[in-house]
Amino acid sequence: MPWRPVGHGVEALYLATPLGRRVGYGVYVYRYRGLLVDTGPPKARPFAPEAALLTHAHEDHAGGAFRLGLPVYGSALTAALVAAPKPLRLYRRLVWGSPRPAQVEAAERVGPLHLLPTPGHAPDHVALYDPEAGLFFGGDLFLGVRASLATPGFDLQALLQSLRRALALKPRAFYCAHAGPLQAPLEALQAKLDFLEGKREEALRLKARGLTPKEVLRRLFGGESPLALLSGGEMSRLAFVEALMMEP
């Protein structure tokens, strides 16, 4: 699939392996002013003329770093994780491929893009922000208004703070790694924040009535996602509900 312009001098490329398409998993990488935002999974080979920046170390975002032959930048924690990737569960290897160690240089800014800590989805997650243009590359910060799966390292309180930080910057454009370019980014980010805070309030009320996490899961979402079975429970709504039920 060729690169396509998506506005403000940004180009997008959607990457998905054959199995990834079958289970509904792909990822957007972006090019902006000679920089590649995320590298895609190990099996992909996107090109950027100067350098690449990583939003976090998950294999669908950083797994292709070893292939590029270009300078790659990220947070210090991302650099450490990419330098020594941990073994992945089978489903992740099948969907994305297995990443190899790669050298990533820790940075706080590369060209026009500032690396802003935005943990929640993952502890090392950063967003890439051009304050002059008002452009925000959000990695997995957004995912979708009603996204309700938690992965290892998910931190609800940190995610809420990161969303508030993104909203405070009032970006003109927001580019998500899985949802693509957002229409009306401020409204979308606020809707996601409202969804999370609303579900947290509901979960805490049900917890106060003595309901277990599995009972709260059924009340709030009607049951578990099929992806929990596919991932062996590593990615699940139950883990998301358990995060909602933690006292702030």
mmCIF file of C-alpha atoms in Angstrom:
data_model
loop_
_atom_site.group_PDB
_atom_site.id
_atom_site.type_symbol
_atom_site.label_atom_id
_atom_site.label_comp_id
_atom_site.label_asym_id
_atom_site.label_seq_id
_atom_site.Cartn_x
_atom_site.Cartn_y
_atom_site.Cartn_z
ATOM 1 C CA MET A 1 0.000 0.000 0.000
ATOM 2 C CA PRO A 2 1.530 3.370 -0.975
ATOM 3 C CA TRP A 3 1.991 6.350 1.280
ATOM 4 C CA ARG A 4 -0.961 8.730 1.171
ATOM 5 C CA PRO A 5 -1.160 12.385 2.214
ATOM 6 C CA VAL A 6 -3.375 12.932 5.261
ATOM 7 C CA GLY A 7 -2.935 16.678 5.785
ATOM 8 C CA HIS A 8 -0.477 19.193 7.237
ATOM 9 C CA GLY A 9 2.423 17.718 5.295
ATOM 10 C CA VAL A 10 1.899 14.283 6.886
ATOM 11 C CA GLU A 11 1.839 11.012 4.941
ATOM 12 C CA ALA A 12 0.378 7.764 6.281
ATOM 13 C CA LEU A 13 1.072 4.111 5.540
ATOM 14 C CA TYR A 14 -1.078 1.304 6.943
ATOM 15 C CA LEU A 15 0.822 -1.896 7.705
ATOM 16 C CA ALA A 16 -0.755 -5.281 8.427
ATOM 17 C CA THR A 17 0.538 -8.810 8.138
ATOM 18 C CA PRO A 18 -1.766 -11.425 6.526
ATOM 19 C CA LEU A 19 -2.756 -12.803 9.941
ATOM 20 C CA GLY A 20 -3.074 -9.296 11.305
ATOM 21 C CA ARG A 21 -5.682 -8.507 8.639
ATOM 22 C CA ARG A 22 -7.635 -11.629 9.558
ATOM 23 C CA VAL A 23 -7.871 -10.638 13.231
ATOM 24 C CA GLY A 24 -8.358 -6.923 12.522
ATOM 25 C CA TYR A 25 -4.898 -5.745 13.498
ATOM 26 C CA GLY A 26 -2.800 -3.250 11.599
ATOM 27 C CA VAL A 27 -0.879 -0.111 12.431
ATOM 28 C CA TYR A 28 -0.349 3.298 10.853
ATOM 29 C CA VAL A 29 3.121 4.751 10.527
ATOM 30 C CA TYR A 30 3.586 8.340 9.475
ATOM 31 C CA ARG A 31 6.152 10.443 7.628
ATOM 32 C CA TYR A 32 6.583 14.069 8.554
ATOM 33 C CA ARG A 33 9.333 16.466 7.500
ATOM 34 C CA GLY A 34 11.827 13.705 6.786
ATOM 35 C CA LEU A 35 11.013 11.737 9.932
ATOM 36 C CA LEU A 36 9.309 8.376 10.318
ATOM 37 C CA VAL A 37 6.916 8.103 13.274
ATOM 38 C CA ASP A 38 7.187 4.490 14.485
ATOM 39 C CA THR A 39 8.729 1.760 12.356
ATOM 40 C CA GLY A 40 5.917 -0.752 12.172
ATOM 41 C CA PRO A 41 6.319 -4.455 12.996
ATOM 42 C CA PRO A 42 9.366 -6.615 12.268
ATOM 43 C CA LYS A 43 7.947 -7.868 8.958
ATOM 44 C CA ALA A 44 7.473 -4.362 7.491
ATOM 45 C CA ARG A 45 9.997 -2.099 5.808
ATOM 46 C CA PRO A 46 8.775 1.509 5.691
ATOM 47 C CA PHE A 47 11.275 4.124 4.532
ATOM 48 C CA ALA A 48 12.195 7.533 5.867
ATOM 49 C CA PRO A 49 15.021 9.656 4.480
ATOM 50 C CA GLU A 50 16.556 10.898 7.721
ATOM 51 C CA ALA A 51 15.540 9.251 10.996
ATOM 52 C CA ALA A 52 12.799 7.404 12.863
ATOM 53 C CA LEU A 53 11.125 8.171 16.194
ATOM 54 C CA LEU A 54 9.378 5.612 18.396
ATOM 55 C CA THR A 55 6.310 6.235 20.529
ATOM 56 C CA HIS A 56 6.955 3.066 22.559
ATOM 57 C CA ALA A 57 8.613 -0.328 22.407
ATOM 58 C CA HIS A 58 5.667 -2.602 21.512
ATOM 59 C CA GLU A 59 6.576 -4.736 18.520
ATOM 60 C CA ASP A 60 3.946 -3.270 16.184
ATOM 61 C CA HIS A 61 5.528 0.156 16.720
ATOM 62 C CA ALA A 62 9.215 -0.561 17.180
ATOM 63 C CA GLY A 63 9.749 -4.070 15.839
ATOM 64 C CA GLY A 64 11.036 -2.889 12.480
ATOM 65 C CA ALA A 65 13.725 -0.611 13.927
ATOM 66 C CA PHE A 66 16.520 -3.106 13.305
ATOM 67 C CA ARG A 67 15.803 -3.115 9.548
ATOM 68 C CA LEU A 68 16.032 0.588 8.794
ATOM 69 C CA GLY A 69 19.705 1.474 8.732
ATOM 70 C CA LEU A 70 18.732 4.929 9.986
ATOM 71 C CA PRO A 71 19.126 6.766 13.295
ATOM 72 C CA VAL A 72 16.259 5.789 15.611
ATOM 73 C CA TYR A 73 15.189 7.868 18.619
ATOM 74 C CA GLY A 74 12.866 7.357 21.558
ATOM 75 C CA SER A 75 12.641 7.737 25.311
ATOM 76 C CA ALA A 76 15.372 6.288 27.520
ATOM 77 C CA LEU A 77 13.030 3.496 28.651
ATOM 78 C CA THR A 78 12.043 2.681 25.072
ATOM 79 C CA ALA A 79 15.719 2.557 24.121
ATOM 80 C CA ALA A 80 16.415 0.029 26.878
ATOM 81 C CA LEU A 81 13.414 -2.138 25.940
ATOM 82 C CA VAL A 82 14.212 -2.179 22.225
ATOM 83 C CA ALA A 83 17.869 -3.001 22.909
ATOM 84 C CA ALA A 84 16.852 -6.178 24.760
ATOM 85 C CA PRO A 85 13.357 -7.245 23.605
ATOM 86 C CA LYS A 86 11.601 -9.762 25.811
ATOM 87 C CA PRO A 87 10.238 -13.035 24.367
ATOM 88 C CA LEU A 88 6.728 -12.614 23.010
ATOM 89 C CA ARG A 89 3.751 -14.890 23.348
ATOM 90 C CA LEU A 90 2.912 -16.971 20.319
ATOM 91 C CA TYR A 91 -0.060 -14.877 19.173
ATOM 92 C CA ARG A 92 2.083 -11.751 19.053
ATOM 93 C CA ARG A 93 4.808 -13.503 17.093
ATOM 94 C CA LEU A 94 2.222 -14.773 14.626
ATOM 95 C CA VAL A 95 0.497 -11.412 14.172
ATOM 96 C CA TRP A 96 3.523 -9.110 14.088
ATOM 97 C CA GLY A 97 6.721 -11.162 13.994
ATOM 98 C CA SER A 98 9.573 -11.285 16.492
ATOM 99 C CA PRO A 99 11.605 -8.108 16.965
ATOM 100 C CA ARG A 100 15.382 -8.184 17.067
ATOM 101 C CA PRO A 101 17.543 -5.945 19.262
ATOM 102 C CA ALA A 102 18.060 -2.480 17.829
ATOM 103 C CA GLN A 103 19.937 0.625 18.875
ATOM 104 C CA VAL A 104 17.753 3.550 19.888
ATOM 105 C CA GLU A 105 19.157 6.871 21.037
ATOM 106 C CA ALA A 106 17.351 8.567 23.910
ATOM 107 C CA ALA A 107 16.126 12.049 23.002
ATOM 108 C CA GLU A 108 13.700 14.717 24.136
ATOM 109 C CA ARG A 109 13.418 16.395 20.735
ATOM 110 C CA VAL A 110 14.250 15.481 17.151
ATOM 111 C CA GLY A 111 13.784 18.179 14.538
ATOM 112 C CA PRO A 112 10.367 19.785 15.084
ATOM 113 C CA LEU A 113 9.025 16.906 17.193
ATOM 114 C CA HIS A 114 9.125 16.941 20.995
ATOM 115 C CA LEU A 115 8.889 13.613 22.822
ATOM 116 C CA LEU A 116 6.205 14.074 25.502
ATOM 117 C CA PRO A 117 5.802 11.394 28.191
ATOM 118 C CA THR A 118 2.255 10.023 27.908
ATOM 119 C CA PRO A 119 2.232 6.762 29.897
ATOM 120 C CA GLY A 120 -0.870 4.673 30.462
ATOM 121 C CA HIS A 121 -0.991 2.328 27.514
ATOM 122 C CA ALA A 122 2.622 1.438 28.323
ATOM 123 C CA PRO A 123 5.088 2.851 30.857
ATOM 124 C CA ASP A 124 7.501 4.066 28.156
ATOM 125 C CA HIS A 125 4.853 5.649 25.912
ATOM 126 C CA VAL A 126 5.554 9.095 24.482
ATOM 127 C CA ALA A 127 3.649 11.272 22.054
ATOM 128 C CA LEU A 128 5.432 13.294 19.376
ATOM 129 C CA TYR A 129 4.359 16.922 19.225
ATOM 130 C CA ASP A 130 5.208 19.802 16.920
ATOM 131 C CA PRO A 131 4.141 22.863 18.935
ATOM 132 C CA GLU A 132 4.547 25.311 16.061
ATOM 133 C CA ALA A 133 2.326 23.349 13.698
ATOM 134 C CA GLY A 134 0.060 21.996 16.453
ATOM 135 C CA LEU A 135 0.500 18.413 15.233
ATOM 136 C CA PHE A 136 0.277 15.488 17.643
ATOM 137 C CA PHE A 137 1.362 11.946 16.836
ATOM 138 C CA GLY A 138 -0.343 10.004 19.586
ATOM 139 C CA GLY A 139 0.902 6.431 19.123
ATOM 140 C CA ASP A 140 -1.481 4.303 21.226
ATOM 141 C CA LEU A 141 -2.702 7.103 23.468
ATOM 142 C CA PHE A 142 -6.154 7.232 21.823
ATOM 143 C CA LEU A 143 -6.884 3.873 20.073
ATOM 144 C CA GLY A 144 -10.628 4.610 20.102
ATOM 145 C CA VAL A 145 -13.185 6.342 22.318
ATOM 146 C CA ARG A 146 -14.517 3.072 23.755
ATOM 147 C CA ALA A 147 -11.327 0.993 23.679
ATOM 148 C CA SER A 148 -11.686 -1.423 26.606
ATOM 149 C CA LEU A 149 -8.793 -3.887 26.465
ATOM 150 C CA ALA A 150 -5.867 -3.687 28.866
ATOM 151 C CA THR A 151 -2.438 -5.015 27.996
ATOM 152 C CA PRO A 152 0.520 -5.640 30.340
ATOM 153 C CA GLY A 153 1.721 -2.344 31.780
ATOM 154 C CA PHE A 154 -1.677 -0.640 31.420
ATOM 155 C CA ASP A 155 -2.125 2.163 33.979
ATOM 156 C CA LEU A 156 -5.528 3.865 34.002
ATOM 157 C CA GLN A 157 -4.554 6.791 36.214
ATOM 158 C CA ALA A 158 -1.527 7.542 34.058
ATOM 159 C CA LEU A 159 -3.663 7.285 30.915
ATOM 160 C CA LEU A 160 -6.177 9.790 32.283
ATOM 161 C CA GLN A 161 -3.366 12.237 33.061
ATOM 162 C CA SER A 162 -1.856 11.736 29.606
ATOM 163 C CA LEU A 163 -5.189 12.429 27.905
ATOM 164 C CA ARG A 164 -5.584 15.608 29.949
ATOM 165 C CA ARG A 165 -2.096 16.677 28.925
ATOM 166 C CA ALA A 166 -2.892 16.118 25.263
ATOM 167 C CA LEU A 167 -6.145 18.074 25.555
ATOM 168 C CA ALA A 168 -4.378 20.977 27.259
ATOM 169 C CA LEU A 169 -2.111 21.341 24.223
ATOM 170 C CA LYS A 170 -5.182 21.756 21.956
ATOM 171 C CA PRO A 171 -3.642 20.046 18.917
ATOM 172 C CA ARG A 172 -4.871 21.083 15.479
ATOM 173 C CA ALA A 173 -4.325 17.560 14.180
ATOM 174 C CA PHE A 174 -3.964 14.200 15.924
ATOM 175 C CA TYR A 175 -2.569 11.092 14.244
ATOM 176 C CA CYS A 176 -3.352 7.794 15.981
ATOM 177 C CA ALA A 177 -1.390 4.633 15.263
ATOM 178 C CA HIS A 178 -4.502 2.446 15.011
ATOM 179 C CA ALA A 179 -7.463 4.756 14.413
ATOM 180 C CA GLY A 180 -5.615 6.878 11.861
ATOM 181 C CA PRO A 181 -5.988 10.684 11.617
ATOM 182 C CA LEU A 182 -8.715 11.895 13.972
ATOM 183 C CA GLN A 183 -11.495 14.147 12.806
ATOM 184 C CA ALA A 184 -12.165 16.856 15.410
ATOM 185 C CA PRO A 185 -9.297 15.720 17.688
ATOM 186 C CA LEU A 186 -10.300 17.767 20.748
ATOM 187 C CA GLU A 187 -13.811 16.354 20.721
ATOM 188 C CA ALA A 188 -12.489 12.799 20.245
ATOM 189 C CA LEU A 189 -9.970 13.078 23.080
ATOM 190 C CA GLN A 190 -12.579 14.591 25.409
ATOM 191 C CA ALA A 191 -15.041 11.826 24.512
ATOM 192 C CA LYS A 192 -12.448 9.196 25.393
ATOM 193 C CA LEU A 193 -11.649 10.900 28.683
ATOM 194 C CA ASP A 194 -15.362 11.114 29.509
ATOM 195 C CA PHE A 195 -15.840 7.432 28.650
ATOM 196 C CA LEU A 196 -13.000 6.320 30.914
ATOM 197 C CA GLU A 197 -14.040 8.511 33.818
ATOM 198 C CA GLY A 198 -17.671 7.462 33.459
ATOM 199 C CA LYS A 199 -16.827 3.757 33.411
ATOM 200 C CA ARG A 200 -14.523 4.204 36.394
ATOM 201 C CA GLU A 201 -17.330 5.802 38.393
ATOM 202 C CA GLU A 202 -19.701 2.970 37.471
ATOM 203 C CA ALA A 203 -17.110 0.330 38.344
ATOM 204 C CA LEU A 204 -16.399 1.891 41.733
ATOM 205 C CA ARG A 205 -20.130 2.064 42.549
ATOM 206 C CA LEU A 206 -20.528 -1.608 41.702
ATOM 207 C CA LYS A 207 -17.418 -2.446 43.725
ATOM 208 C CA ALA A 208 -18.915 -0.640 46.734
ATOM 209 C CA ARG A 209 -21.984 -2.895 46.387
ATOM 210 C CA GLY A 210 -19.731 -5.944 46.682
ATOM 211 C CA LEU A 211 -19.577 -7.060 43.059
ATOM 212 C CA THR A 212 -16.513 -8.966 41.882
ATOM 213 C CA PRO A 213 -14.467 -7.873 38.845
ATOM 214 C CA LYS A 214 -16.080 -10.585 36.694
ATOM 215 C CA GLU A 215 -19.550 -9.419 37.741
ATOM 216 C CA VAL A 216 -18.612 -5.804 36.978
ATOM 217 C CA LEU A 217 -17.284 -6.925 33.601
ATOM 218 C CA ARG A 218 -20.655 -8.439 32.719
ATOM 219 C CA ARG A 219 -22.523 -5.333 33.904
ATOM 220 C CA LEU A 220 -20.353 -2.826 32.047
ATOM 221 C CA PHE A 221 -19.365 -4.653 28.866
ATOM 222 C CA GLY A 222 -21.541 -7.755 28.628
ATOM 223 C CA GLY A 223 -18.620 -10.136 28.957
ATOM 224 C CA GLU A 224 -15.082 -10.772 27.811
ATOM 225 C CA SER A 225 -13.619 -9.991 24.389
ATOM 226 C CA PRO A 226 -12.700 -12.898 22.061
ATOM 227 C CA LEU A 227 -9.231 -11.375 21.948
ATOM 228 C CA ALA A 228 -8.724 -12.460 25.551
ATOM 229 C CA LEU A 229 -8.846 -16.077 24.423
ATOM 230 C CA LEU A 230 -6.589 -15.408 21.431
ATOM 231 C CA SER A 231 -4.015 -13.711 23.673
ATOM 232 C CA GLY A 232 -4.195 -16.202 26.518
ATOM 233 C CA GLY A 233 -5.600 -13.466 28.763
ATOM 234 C CA GLU A 234 -2.704 -11.088 28.160
ATOM 235 C CA MET A 235 -5.051 -8.600 26.492
ATOM 236 C CA SER A 236 -8.458 -8.541 28.166
ATOM 237 C CA ARG A 237 -11.490 -6.570 29.280
ATOM 238 C CA LEU A 238 -11.215 -8.157 32.711
ATOM 239 C CA ALA A 239 -7.825 -6.516 33.241
ATOM 240 C CA PHE A 240 -9.355 -3.242 32.054
ATOM 241 C CA VAL A 241 -12.202 -3.593 34.575
ATOM 242 C CA GLU A 242 -9.744 -4.406 37.347
ATOM 243 C CA ALA A 243 -7.932 -1.148 36.520
ATOM 244 C CA LEU A 244 -11.248 0.733 36.642
ATOM 245 C CA MET A 245 -11.961 -0.722 40.095
ATOM 246 C CA MET A 246 -8.692 0.456 41.604
ATOM 247 C CA GLU A 247 -9.215 3.398 43.934
ATOM 248 C CA PRO A 248 -7.799 6.649 42.482
#
